[in-house]
Short mmCIF file of C-alpha atoms in Angstrom, two decimals:
data_model
loop_
_atom_site.label_atom_id
_atom_site.label_comp_id
_atom_site.label_asym_id
_atom_site.label_seq_id
_atom_site.Cartn_x
_atom_site.Cartn_y
_atom_site.Cartn_z
CA MET A 1 86.20 108.72 119.72
CA SER A 2 83.14 106.60 118.98
CA GLU A 3 80.82 105.40 121.73
CA LEU A 4 81.30 101.78 122.77
CA PRO A 5 78.50 99.23 122.33
CA SER A 6 76.82 98.04 125.51
CA GLY A 7 79.01 95.64 127.50
CA TRP A 8 82.21 96.46 125.59
CA ALA A 9 85.41 97.85 127.14
CA ARG A 10 88.20 99.93 125.66
CA CYS A 11 91.57 98.54 126.73
CA THR A 12 95.02 97.57 125.52
CA LEU A 13 96.20 94.15 124.42
CA GLN A 14 98.40 93.77 127.50
CA ASP A 15 95.34 94.25 129.74
CA PHE A 16 94.16 90.73 128.93
CA SER A 17 97.03 89.04 127.08
CA GLU A 18 100.68 88.14 127.41
CA VAL A 19 102.70 89.66 124.57
CA ARG A 20 106.17 88.21 124.08
CA LEU A 21 108.92 88.50 121.48
CA GLY A 22 110.44 85.21 120.38
CA ARG A 23 113.84 83.73 121.14
CA GLN A 24 116.92 85.28 119.50
CA ARG A 25 118.51 83.06 116.87
CA SER A 26 122.22 82.53 117.48
CA PRO A 27 124.91 80.43 115.71
CA LYS A 28 125.76 78.73 119.00
CA ASN A 29 122.25 77.25 119.06
CA HIS A 30 122.37 75.75 115.56
CA ASN A 31 123.37 72.49 117.26
CA GLY A 32 122.79 71.14 120.74
CA SER A 33 121.37 68.39 122.91
CA ASN A 34 117.86 69.85 123.06
CA MET A 35 116.94 70.67 119.46
CA ARG A 36 113.36 71.91 119.09
CA PRO A 37 111.26 73.03 116.12
CA TYR A 38 110.56 76.75 116.00
CA LEU A 39 108.43 79.09 113.94
CA ARG A 40 109.81 82.15 112.16
CA ALA A 41 108.25 84.88 110.02
CA ALA A 42 108.42 82.71 106.89
CA ASN A 43 106.01 80.25 108.55
CA VAL A 44 103.20 82.82 108.84
CA GLY A 45 101.00 83.52 105.80
CA TRP A 46 97.82 85.54 105.30
CA GLN A 47 95.76 82.36 105.10
CA GLY A 48 97.40 80.67 108.10
CA LEU A 49 100.55 78.79 109.04
CA LEU A 50 103.04 77.54 106.43
CA LEU A 51 104.65 74.48 107.98
CA ASN A 52 106.37 72.84 105.02
CA ASP A 53 109.76 74.26 106.11
CA VAL A 54 110.14 74.37 109.90
CA LYS A 55 113.66 74.88 111.27
CA PHE A 56 115.23 73.51 114.47
CA MET A 57 117.57 75.03 117.06
CA HIS A 58 118.75 74.30 120.59
CA PHE A 59 116.64 75.53 123.53
CA THR A 60 117.36 74.98 127.21
CA GLU A 61 114.50 73.48 129.22
CA ASP A 62 113.81 76.88 130.80
CA GLU A 63 113.71 78.45 127.34
CA VAL A 64 111.31 75.77 126.14
CA ASP A 65 108.99 76.66 129.04
CA THR A 66 109.20 80.33 128.04
CA TYR A 67 108.92 80.02 124.27
CA ARG A 68 106.79 76.90 123.78
CA LEU A 69 103.64 77.53 121.78
CA GLU A 70 100.28 76.44 123.15
CA ARG A 71 96.94 75.87 121.45
CA GLY A 72 95.20 79.22 120.98
CA ASP A 73 98.40 81.28 120.80
CA ILE A 74 98.59 83.85 118.02
CA VAL A 75 101.91 84.57 116.32
CA LEU A 76 102.47 87.78 114.36
CA SER A 77 105.25 88.91 112.04
CA GLU A 78 107.30 91.39 114.06
CA ALA A 79 109.11 92.93 111.10
CA SER A 80 109.25 92.93 107.33
CA GLY A 81 110.92 94.75 104.47
CA SER A 82 107.37 95.30 103.20
CA ALA A 83 105.35 97.51 105.54
CA GLY A 84 102.12 95.75 104.56
CA GLU A 85 103.41 92.44 105.94
CA VAL A 86 104.07 93.75 109.47
CA GLY A 87 101.74 92.23 112.07
CA LYS A 88 100.47 89.45 109.80
CA PRO A 89 98.94 86.92 112.27
CA ALA A 90 98.21 83.20 112.40
CA LEU A 91 96.62 80.92 115.01
CA TRP A 92 98.57 78.04 116.56
CA ASN A 93 96.63 74.80 117.14
CA ASP A 94 99.36 72.42 118.35
CA GLU A 95 100.25 71.39 114.80
CA ILE A 96 103.77 70.37 115.97
CA ASP A 97 104.72 69.01 119.40
CA ASP A 98 106.94 71.20 121.62
CA CYS A 99 107.26 73.93 119.00
CA CYS A 100 108.80 77.27 119.99
CA PHE A 101 109.14 80.59 118.16
CA GLN A 102 111.91 82.94 117.05
CA ASN A 103 112.23 86.69 117.53
CA THR A 104 110.94 87.50 114.04
CA LEU A 105 107.56 86.67 115.59
CA ILE A 106 105.56 88.02 118.51
CA ARG A 107 103.33 85.67 120.49
CA VAL A 108 100.01 86.85 121.90
CA ARG A 109 98.54 84.53 124.53
CA THR A 110 95.12 85.77 125.53
CA HIS A 111 93.41 85.28 128.89
CA ALA A 112 90.11 87.02 128.19
CA ALA A 113 89.42 86.78 124.48
CA ASN A 114 88.27 84.09 122.13
CA PRO A 115 91.51 83.30 120.20
CA ARG A 116 89.68 83.29 116.87
CA PHE A 117 88.09 86.66 117.64
CA LEU A 118 91.51 88.09 118.45
CA LEU A 119 93.00 86.50 115.32
CA HIS A 120 90.40 88.19 113.11
CA TYR A 121 90.88 91.50 114.91
CA LEU A 122 94.67 91.46 114.52
CA ARG A 123 94.36 90.40 110.89
CA TYR A 124 91.97 93.29 110.29
CA GLU A 125 94.47 95.72 111.83
CA ALA A 126 97.20 94.33 109.57
CA LEU A 127 95.03 94.38 106.43
CA ARG A 128 93.89 97.96 106.94
CA GLY A 129 97.51 99.06 107.39
CA ALA A 130 97.33 100.08 111.06
CA PHE A 131 100.44 98.09 112.03
CA ALA A 132 102.34 99.39 109.01
CA GLN A 133 101.45 102.97 109.93
CA ASP A 134 102.76 102.49 113.47
CA SER A 135 105.87 100.50 112.52
CA ARG A 136 109.40 101.85 112.98
CA GLY A 137 112.64 101.43 111.11
CA VAL A 138 114.25 102.27 107.78
CA GLY A 139 114.28 99.48 105.21
CA ILE A 140 112.95 96.94 107.70
CA HIS A 141 109.67 97.88 109.39
CA HIS A 142 109.23 96.77 113.04
CA ILE A 143 106.08 96.80 115.15
CA GLY A 144 107.84 95.65 118.35
CA SER A 145 106.32 93.73 121.24
CA ALA A 146 106.19 96.81 123.49
CA ARG A 147 104.09 98.78 121.00
CA LEU A 148 101.91 95.77 120.25
CA ALA A 149 101.28 95.22 123.96
CA GLN A 150 99.93 98.77 124.22
CA TRP A 151 97.72 98.37 121.15
CA ASN A 152 94.19 99.67 121.75
CA ILE A 153 91.26 97.32 121.27
CA ASP A 154 87.53 97.57 121.89
CA LEU A 155 86.77 94.29 123.67
CA PRO A 156 83.26 92.77 123.58
CA PRO A 157 81.89 90.42 126.25
CA LEU A 158 83.26 86.90 125.89
CA ALA A 159 79.87 85.49 124.84
CA GLU A 160 79.48 88.17 122.17
CA GLN A 161 82.97 87.42 120.88
CA GLN A 162 81.82 83.89 120.06
CA ARG A 163 78.73 85.19 118.25
CA ILE A 164 80.89 87.61 116.27
CA VAL A 165 83.30 84.81 115.28
CA GLU A 166 80.44 82.60 114.06
CA ALA A 167 78.81 85.37 112.01
CA LEU A 168 82.10 86.73 110.72
CA GLU A 169 83.46 83.37 109.60
CA ASP A 170 80.20 82.63 107.79
CA HIS A 171 80.55 85.87 105.80
CA LEU A 172 84.28 85.40 105.23
CA SER A 173 83.89 81.82 104.02
CA ARG A 174 81.54 83.07 101.29
CA LEU A 175 84.01 85.78 100.30
CA ASP A 176 86.84 83.21 100.33
CA PHE A 177 84.89 81.09 97.87
CA VAL A 178 84.23 84.05 95.57
CA GLU A 179 87.85 85.21 95.67
CA SER A 180 89.15 81.69 95.08
CA SER A 181 86.85 81.30 92.07
CA LEU A 182 87.95 84.64 90.64
CA ARG A 183 91.63 83.78 91.10
CA ASN A 184 91.05 80.49 89.29
CA VAL A 185 89.59 82.48 86.40
CA THR A 186 92.65 84.76 86.50
CA ALA A 187 94.95 81.74 86.27
CA ARG A 188 92.96 80.31 83.37
CA LEU A 189 93.06 83.64 81.53
CA SER A 190 96.83 83.74 82.02
CA THR A 191 97.07 80.25 80.54
CA LEU A 192 94.86 81.35 77.65
CA ARG A 193 97.13 84.33 76.95
CA ASP A 194 100.17 82.04 76.91
CA LYS A 195 98.46 79.70 74.46
CA ILE A 196 97.40 82.56 72.18
CA THR A 197 100.93 83.97 71.97
CA GLY A 198 102.69 80.60 72.04
CA ILE A 199 100.68 79.11 69.19
CA ALA A 200 100.78 82.26 67.06
CA THR A 201 104.53 82.95 67.42
CA THR A 202 105.38 79.41 66.26
CA GLY A 203 103.05 79.50 63.26
CA GLY A 204 100.00 77.78 64.69
CA VAL A 205 97.59 80.23 63.03
CA VAL A 206 99.20 79.96 59.59
CA ALA A 207 97.60 77.70 56.96
CA GLU A 208 100.84 76.32 55.49
CA SER A 209 101.92 72.78 56.32
CA ARG A 210 104.37 72.45 59.21
CA VAL A 211 107.84 70.92 59.01
CA ALA A 212 110.76 70.29 61.34
CA ALA A 213 112.87 73.39 60.70
CA LYS A 214 116.50 72.98 61.66
CA ILE A 215 118.64 75.11 63.96
CA HIS A 216 122.41 74.84 64.23
CA GLU A 217 123.64 73.04 67.33
CA VAL A 218 125.58 75.02 69.95
CA GLY A 219 125.99 72.39 72.66
CA ILE A 220 122.94 73.43 74.67
CA ASP A 221 119.65 71.71 75.52
CA ASP A 222 116.96 73.39 73.42
CA GLY A 223 114.34 70.78 74.28
CA PRO A 224 111.79 69.80 71.63
CA LEU A 225 111.40 72.59 69.08
CA PRO A 226 107.90 73.09 67.64
CA LEU A 227 107.31 72.34 63.97
CA LEU A 228 107.19 75.52 61.88
CA PRO A 229 105.18 76.40 58.75
CA VAL A 230 106.95 76.25 55.42
CA GLY A 231 108.81 79.54 54.94
CA TRP A 232 109.55 79.99 58.65
CA ARG A 233 112.95 79.28 60.20
CA TRP A 234 114.74 79.03 63.53
CA SER A 235 117.52 81.39 64.56
CA ARG A 236 119.35 82.24 67.78
CA LEU A 237 118.61 85.48 69.65
CA GLY A 238 122.20 86.69 69.38
CA GLU A 239 122.04 86.36 65.58
CA ILE A 240 119.08 88.71 65.16
CA ALA A 241 119.52 91.11 68.09
CA HIS A 242 122.22 93.02 69.94
CA VAL A 243 121.88 91.71 73.51
CA VAL A 244 123.58 93.44 76.47
CA GLY A 245 123.40 93.50 80.26
CA GLY A 246 122.74 96.67 82.22
CA VAL A 247 124.44 98.83 84.81
CA THR A 248 125.71 97.51 88.15
CA LYS A 249 125.09 99.97 90.97
CA ASP A 250 128.35 101.08 92.58
CA SER A 251 127.51 102.77 95.88
CA LYS A 252 131.04 104.15 96.22
CA LYS A 253 130.69 106.16 93.01
CA GLN A 254 127.20 107.56 93.54
CA ASN A 255 128.69 110.88 94.71
CA ASP A 256 131.06 111.27 91.76
CA PRO A 257 130.49 114.86 90.56
CA GLU A 258 130.99 113.81 86.93
CA PHE A 259 128.14 111.28 87.09
CA ILE A 260 124.61 112.12 85.99
CA SER A 261 121.33 110.93 87.51
CA VAL A 262 119.09 108.84 85.23
CA PRO A 263 116.05 106.55 85.70
CA TYR A 264 116.77 102.84 85.42
CA LEU A 265 114.65 99.69 85.22
CA ARG A 266 114.98 96.88 87.77
CA VAL A 267 113.70 93.31 87.71
CA ALA A 268 110.53 94.42 89.53
CA ASN A 269 109.73 96.80 86.67
CA VAL A 270 109.91 94.08 84.01
CA GLN A 271 106.89 91.78 84.22
CA ARG A 272 105.69 89.08 81.84
CA GLY A 273 104.01 90.87 78.94
CA ARG A 274 104.05 94.31 80.56
CA LEU A 275 106.20 96.91 82.30
CA ASN A 276 105.38 98.15 85.80
CA LEU A 277 106.59 101.75 85.87
CA ALA A 278 104.85 102.87 89.06
CA ASP A 279 108.14 102.85 90.98
CA VAL A 280 111.21 103.57 88.84
CA SER A 281 114.45 104.23 90.72
CA MET A 282 117.21 106.68 89.86
CA ILE A 283 120.92 105.94 89.60
CA ARG A 284 124.06 108.02 89.03
CA VAL A 285 126.26 106.81 86.19
CA ALA A 286 128.97 108.12 83.90
CA PRO A 287 127.50 110.01 80.91
CA LYS A 288 129.11 107.53 78.52
CA LYS A 289 127.50 104.59 80.34
CA ALA A 290 124.10 106.32 80.23
CA GLU A 291 124.50 106.79 76.49
CA GLN A 292 125.51 103.14 75.97
CA LEU A 293 122.54 101.77 77.92
CA LEU A 294 119.89 104.28 76.78
CA LEU A 295 116.69 102.39 75.97
CA ARG A 296 115.11 102.94 72.56
CA HIS A 297 111.63 102.28 71.23
CA GLY A 298 111.28 98.59 70.39
CA ASP A 299 114.01 97.30 72.72
CA VAL A 300 112.95 94.02 74.32
CA LEU A 301 113.69 93.78 78.06
CA LEU A 302 114.28 90.31 79.54
CA ASN A 303 114.97 89.45 83.17
CA GLU A 304 118.27 87.79 84.05
CA GLY A 305 117.46 86.59 87.56
CA GLY A 306 114.83 85.89 90.20
CA ASP A 307 112.61 82.87 90.72
CA ARG A 308 113.27 80.16 88.15
CA ASP A 309 109.90 80.62 86.44
CA LYS A 310 110.60 84.37 86.08
CA LEU A 311 113.77 83.99 83.97
CA GLY A 312 113.54 85.60 80.53
CA ARG A 313 110.20 87.29 81.21
CA GLY A 314 109.74 90.75 79.79
CA TRP A 315 108.23 93.20 77.36
CA ILE A 316 109.11 95.91 74.87
CA TRP A 317 110.21 99.45 75.68
CA GLU A 318 108.11 102.23 74.15
CA GLU A 319 110.02 105.25 75.50
CA GLN A 320 107.59 105.84 78.34
CA ILE A 321 110.35 107.57 80.36
CA PRO A 322 112.97 109.77 78.65
CA GLY A 323 116.62 108.93 79.26
CA CYS A 324 115.93 105.56 80.90
CA ILE A 325 118.56 102.80 81.19
CA HIS A 326 118.45 99.31 82.72
CA GLN A 327 119.97 97.37 85.63
CA ASN A 328 122.50 94.54 85.20
CA HIS A 329 119.78 91.99 86.09
CA VAL A 330 117.77 93.07 83.04
CA PHE A 331 118.95 92.20 79.52
CA ARG A 332 118.24 94.49 76.59
CA ALA A 333 117.70 92.83 73.21
CA ARG A 334 117.76 95.36 70.37
CA VAL A 335 116.32 93.29 67.56
CA ASP A 336 116.88 93.95 63.86
CA GLN A 337 113.30 94.94 62.99
CA SER A 338 113.81 94.09 59.33
CA ILE A 339 114.10 90.49 60.52
CA LEU A 340 111.59 90.30 63.40
CA HIS A 341 108.91 92.50 64.95
CA PRO A 342 109.89 93.26 68.61
CA LYS A 343 106.48 92.21 69.95
CA LEU A 344 106.82 88.79 68.32
CA LEU A 345 110.17 88.37 70.08
CA ALA A 346 108.73 89.47 73.44
CA TRP A 347 105.74 87.12 73.18
CA HIS A 348 108.01 84.27 72.10
CA ALA A 349 110.38 84.91 75.04
CA ASN A 350 107.47 84.88 77.50
CA GLY A 351 106.19 81.55 76.19
CA PHE A 352 108.75 79.25 74.60
CA GLY A 353 111.53 81.31 76.21
CA LYS A 354 110.14 80.75 79.71
CA ARG A 355 110.47 76.98 79.39
CA TRP A 356 113.84 77.26 77.66
CA CYS A 357 115.28 79.54 80.38
CA GLU A 358 114.04 77.21 83.13
CA LEU A 359 115.87 74.39 81.34
CA ASN A 360 119.11 76.31 80.82
CA GLY A 361 119.25 78.65 83.82
CA LYS A 362 121.30 77.95 86.91
CA GLN A 363 120.04 77.82 90.49
CA SER A 364 121.81 79.24 93.54
CA VAL A 365 120.53 78.88 97.10
CA ASN A 366 117.78 81.49 96.79
CA LEU A 367 117.77 82.73 93.20
CA ALA A 368 117.92 81.44 89.66
CA SER A 369 119.71 83.23 86.84
CA ILE A 370 120.66 82.90 83.20
CA SER A 371 123.86 84.32 81.78
CA LEU A 372 124.20 86.79 78.94
CA SER A 373 126.04 84.20 76.86
CA LYS A 374 123.20 81.71 77.39
CA ILE A 375 120.31 84.07 76.65
CA LYS A 376 121.95 84.90 73.31
CA LEU A 377 121.44 81.23 72.37
CA LEU A 378 117.64 81.33 72.84
CA PRO A 379 115.98 79.76 69.74
CA VAL A 380 113.65 82.25 68.04
CA ALA A 381 111.06 81.38 65.37
CA LEU A 382 111.24 83.78 62.41
CA PRO A 383 108.11 84.24 60.24
CA PRO A 384 108.44 85.72 56.75
CA PRO A 385 108.68 89.54 57.11
CA ASP A 386 105.61 90.18 54.94
CA ILE A 387 103.21 88.41 57.34
CA GLN A 388 104.59 89.70 60.64
CA GLN A 389 102.41 92.79 61.02
CA ASP A 390 99.25 90.77 60.30
CA LEU A 391 100.43 88.23 62.87
CA VAL A 392 100.92 90.96 65.48
CA SER A 393 97.42 92.33 64.76
CA HIS A 394 95.93 88.82 65.06
CA ILE A 395 97.57 88.25 68.45
CA GLU A 396 96.62 91.68 69.80
CA SER A 397 92.99 91.15 68.76
CA ARG A 398 92.79 87.86 70.65
CA LEU A 399 94.63 89.22 73.68
CA SER A 400 92.27 92.21 73.92
CA VAL A 401 89.37 89.82 74.56
CA ALA A 402 91.31 88.05 77.32
CA ASP A 403 92.40 91.40 78.79
CA ALA A 404 88.80 92.66 78.92
CA ALA A 405 87.77 89.53 80.80
CA LEU A 406 90.73 89.97 83.16
CA GLU A 407 89.70 93.56 83.93
CA THR A 408 86.24 92.30 84.91
CA VAL A 409 87.75 89.66 87.19
CA GLU A 410 90.12 92.16 88.81
CA ALA A 411 87.21 94.52 89.45
CA GLY A 412 85.41 91.62 91.15
CA LEU A 413 88.44 90.96 93.36
CA LEU A 414 88.54 94.63 94.37
CA ARG A 415 84.84 94.53 95.28
CA ALA A 416 85.38 91.35 97.32
CA ALA A 417 88.28 92.98 99.18
CA ALA A 418 86.13 96.04 99.93
CA LEU A 419 83.32 93.80 101.21
CA ARG A 420 85.80 91.95 103.43
CA ARG A 421 86.98 95.21 104.99
CA ALA A 422 83.38 96.35 105.48
CA VAL A 423 82.37 93.10 107.21
CA LEU A 424 85.42 93.24 109.48
CA ARG A 425 84.76 96.89 110.30
CA ARG A 426 81.17 96.07 111.30
CA ALA A 427 82.35 93.12 113.38
CA PHE A 428 84.79 95.18 115.45
CA SER A 429 82.47 98.14 115.92
CA GLY A 430 79.64 96.06 117.39
CA LYS A 431 77.37 96.20 114.33
CA LEU A 432 77.62 92.66 112.99
CA VAL A 433 75.66 90.92 115.77
CA GLU A 434 73.28 92.20 118.43
CA GLN A 435 74.35 92.83 122.01
CA ASP A 436 72.78 90.69 124.74
CA PRO A 437 72.16 92.43 128.11
CA ALA A 438 72.62 89.06 129.82
CA ASP A 439 76.27 88.84 128.71
CA GLU A 440 78.88 89.46 131.39
CA PRO A 441 80.40 92.88 130.51
CA ALA A 442 84.00 92.91 129.36
CA THR A 443 84.86 95.31 132.20
CA VAL A 444 83.98 92.64 134.76
CA LEU A 445 86.27 90.15 133.05
CA LEU A 446 89.11 92.68 132.87
CA ASP A 447 88.70 93.56 136.56
CA ARG A 448 88.89 89.87 137.42
CA ILE A 449 92.14 89.53 135.44
CA ARG A 450 93.66 92.58 137.13
CA SER A 451 92.78 91.24 140.57
CA THR A 452 94.64 87.99 139.91
CA ARG A 453 97.84 89.65 138.70
CA PRO A 454 100.66 90.41 141.13
CA ALA A 455 101.11 94.07 141.93
CA ARG A 456 103.95 95.78 140.12
CA ALA A 457 106.97 96.58 142.28
CA PRO A 458 107.38 100.31 143.02
CA ARG A 459 109.96 102.13 140.94
CA LEU A 460 112.84 103.12 143.28
CA GLN A 461 115.39 104.36 140.74
CA THR A 462 115.61 108.13 140.53
CA ARG A 463 118.92 108.73 138.75
CA LYS A 464 119.46 108.35 135.01
CA PRO A 465 119.98 104.64 134.19
CA SER A 466 123.29 103.43 132.81
CA THR A 467 123.59 102.01 129.29
CA ALA A 468 123.79 98.48 130.71
CA THR A 469 120.66 99.09 132.76
CA LYS A 470 118.89 100.40 129.67
CA ARG A 471 119.71 97.19 127.82
CA GLU A 472 118.39 95.10 130.70
CA SER A 473 115.22 97.19 130.88
CA GLN A 474 114.69 96.81 127.15
CA ALA A 475 115.00 93.05 127.46
CA VAL A 476 112.44 93.03 130.27
CA GLN A 477 110.06 95.10 128.14
CA GLU A 478 109.99 92.34 125.54
CA THR A 479 107.86 90.32 128.00
CA LEU A 480 104.66 92.16 128.86
CA LEU A 481 101.70 90.85 130.79
#
């Protein structure tokens, strides 16, 4: 264990802070006479609070006293399906009057630390994966208020905390500017890629004059169709490709001895203009189903559901994984390659198709989707077969320039992230600012806090506690001083 800087103290979070889990959400509190705003995990982002969608529920006056947020409180995500999101913190500055918090959040109310110092420390712990490593649970990762209360921290003197905050925020503001600038470049490169493929796949790089090519009406809103060069024509996806949905996972049949295990692609694997094959799941299906859905070189994969702007996104399959099939939320378009090059279809679907799917998809409460019957009606621009390979080469040449620039930007973002971690590491190891012998040591402050706290009652129970007593004890543990 490393030696502490002069004036610092090694302690736990509960030594100088109150750590409390939020109020349980219950249907009986959806309405009531004392409705109050409350924060939940969705209101906490990496850059701060997200207050555009704050919910309300009923709190008694005693509960308001217990769960009301005060300026300087820190709220952290208690759990997440993504381990890297556990412990994500944000600082409360009285943005909303009488606001409380739900049990998807943990509140840390400090008595001996600069709130901004503690915010940066907790964010550093979350960013470096310490909370994720200590989380519990299968599927949903929990840090828990009891574990958080016992979290170790090296605490500087209060005066040094302020100096650290000032120096740290100066460094971080510069990194924020660099990262923001690089992300803007990333967005512009993405727009450039869309323009390259969008213009080329509708004939924008062809010298021939452009005319309003017709497409037969099918009772759907195609929006304005671009003019096409002479010799090009419009068709519908279902007329030039065999389009099918994928397999639906049936948990009850996963142990069927006649089924075989095969890799299958999910929505997360099918990105716009690329496939992400870092995490490909396996599924058990009937051999006949595996044969029917087997992906072949040149198949175009298109997403059926997700966020509205993700509908129809996809890319071509190049047999990267033998025996692979696809999920029911991913369409497979097996295009007649004598009519259209698969890459031209994929680029067209990611550009024109994105806008068309947004127009013709349907929206449920949380997700958007487009049906198999609808996606078959997607208008597709068909160049003359003899120019298609040259067109593909032209697009790939232009995209390679944009991709090279994007690699440079992504490398810059990685360097910025590494610098951020290095600055934070120096800050919380006492190397970012100098120690001042005149500062009141953190141990003195901690002793003063301990002296003002009521003594804990002696533990009288000697027999094994009942189940009911265990539940009560667990509830008490959710409030730690």
